Amino acid sequence: MTRVSRSKVDKVFRPPGSEEAATLALQQFRQIFNAVRTHFQQVEKKVGLGGSQVWALSLVRDFPDIGVGRLAHAMTIHQSTASNLVKILVERELVVAIKSESDRRTVGVRLLPAGRRVLQRSPQPFAGVLPMALNTLEPKTLKRLNIDLATLLEVLQTGERGANIPLADI
């Protein structure tokens, strides 16, 4: 088996000057991930709940009697993930699930006083620092970012896996 030197591999796969750009991009991703992780660690340390649980609590507060499907949609997560979040919040007596009188299959979720106290103590933004930052970007910037990230995802060959997992749970 012939061994190929690292320098030959670099010359084949990297155009001149791209190493510095790739290094800068990697460092920026690290900064983003660190900011996200730090925020969620602060949330968990302060209130004893994960970031996605606090985000769900804030949505239940903002939309009383929200259904699990609507909660999942608002958080861009799978409905089963939202259902599991609600189950944990019910077990911790932070929310209550109430069946609709008109359709017993429909369940609305309502914040309890203990849940309100958790939100009062929790660092913001409830949805996390990355969604907040993305929502402040200009549409033109977001469009370019989405195109460039799609290109990176193609190279990584990730498919859709992980797209609907809350960052706090990664």
JSON list of C-alpha atoms in Angstrom, two decimals, residues 7 14 58 60-61 64 84 87 92 99 104 107 127 139-140 157 160 162 170:
[
{"chain": "A", "resi": 7, "resn": "SER", "atom": "CA", "xyz": [1.24, 17.88, 1.77]},
{"chain": "A", "resi": 14, "resn": "ARG", "atom": "CA", "xyz": [-7.31, 22.54, -1.18]},
{"chain": "A", "resi": 58, "resn": "SER", "atom": "CA", "xyz": [-42.22, 30.23, 27.54]},
{"chain": "A", "resi": 60, "resn": "VAL", "atom": "CA", "xyz": [-46.99, 27.69, 26.93]},
{"chain": "A", "resi": 61, "resn": "ARG", "atom": "CA", "xyz": [-47.01, 30.98, 28.84]},
{"chain": "A", "resi": 64, "resn": "PRO", "atom": "CA", "xyz": [-52.26, 29.37, 26.89]},
{"chain": "A", "resi": 84, "resn": "ASN", "atom": "CA", "xyz": [-41.89, 14.22, 25.56]},
{"chain": "A", "resi": 87, "resn": "LYS", "atom": "CA", "xyz": [-44.60, 15.02, 29.68]},
{"chain": "A", "resi": 92, "resn": "ARG", "atom": "CA", "xyz": [-42.37, 18.42, 37.33]},
{"chain": "A", "resi": 99, "resn": "LYS", "atom": "CA", "xyz": [-58.28, 17.75, 27.50]},
{"chain": "A", "resi": 104, "resn": "ARG", "atom": "CA", "xyz": [-61.30, 14.69, 24.02]},
{"chain": "A", "resi": 107, "resn": "VAL", "atom": "CA", "xyz": [-54.94, 18.38, 24.74]},
{"chain": "A", "resi": 127, "resn": "ALA", "atom": "CA", "xyz": [-35.45, 30.13, 22.59]},
{"chain": "A", "resi": 139, "resn": "PRO", "atom": "CA", "xyz": [-33.33, 38.72, 4.91]},
{"chain": "A", "resi": 140, "resn": "LYS", "atom": "CA", "xyz": [-30.57, 39.08, 2.28]},
{"chain": "A", "resi": 157, "resn": "GLN", "atom": "CA", "xyz": [-23.77, 14.41, 3.55]},
{"chain": "A", "resi": 160, "resn": "GLU", "atom": "CA", "xyz": [-32.22, 15.77, 7.14]},
{"chain": "A", "resi": 162, "resn": "GLY", "atom": "CA", "xyz": [-30.75, 16.34, 13.20]},
{"chain": "A", "resi": 170, "resn": "ILE", "atom": "CA", "xyz": [-27.46, 18.26, 21.03]}
]
